Amino acid sequence: MENRLKNKNTNNADVWTAIQHLHKAIAAGGVDPKLLALVHLRASQINSCSACVYASVTGGKKAGETDERLHNVAAWREAPFYTDAERAALALTEGATRLQDGAQGVTDEIWEEVNAHFTEEQIGAINLEIALTNFFNRLNRTVKEPAGQTWG
């Protein structure tokens, strides 16, 4: 796959500043970076964004995530490697990412489970991670960003 963009507007300081601020806001939410990597990975798998799947695995490993958990996040419901809190975050990720074709989205049951495990500040950070991941997934799928490449 070849990237459709030859110049990714890396000189647009306003865009990169805004993205940096979003990353800072997510980090300030007090959520374990390993969980954020799992959230990023699951949303990217759903959206078939190879560049973000690659980035999620790389980031997860840097945060200390195991290969076993990274490889099994696609089947998190059946895999024994995740805590109840992680399962709640992954269900939220799927609900918030799968909004097409009449999908239920985030049900009250999912929301209640997330609230049982996280503070409002943490939920805000997880939601922002989901939204930012979906943003990047859509950009990367549109321009055909190949796995292993980086923005900027």
C-alpha angles and dihedrals in degrees: 000000000000123000113249091212119073094180113038093193091253089161092064098104094183093061094048092044091053091049091048090052091051091051090049091050091051092048091049090058093081098238119145108258089226090061091047088053090053090049091049091048095049095049090046092050091051091050093043092234105160093185092056094042087055092046091047093054092046092048093044092053091049088052090052100261117154127241089235093060094040092051093048102045090098087064098034094141092061099033118090095214102091134080123232089255092053090048090052091051092048091049088051089049092053094044093049094044099045100065098133132099097016097307112167095241117198107353125203088252092056091046093050091050092050090049090052091060108030140047120241089256091054092046089052090052093048091048091049090049090052092048094046091048091051088048092054092042090057094046092048094046090049095052094034095239106192123228114264095033124108135215118239 
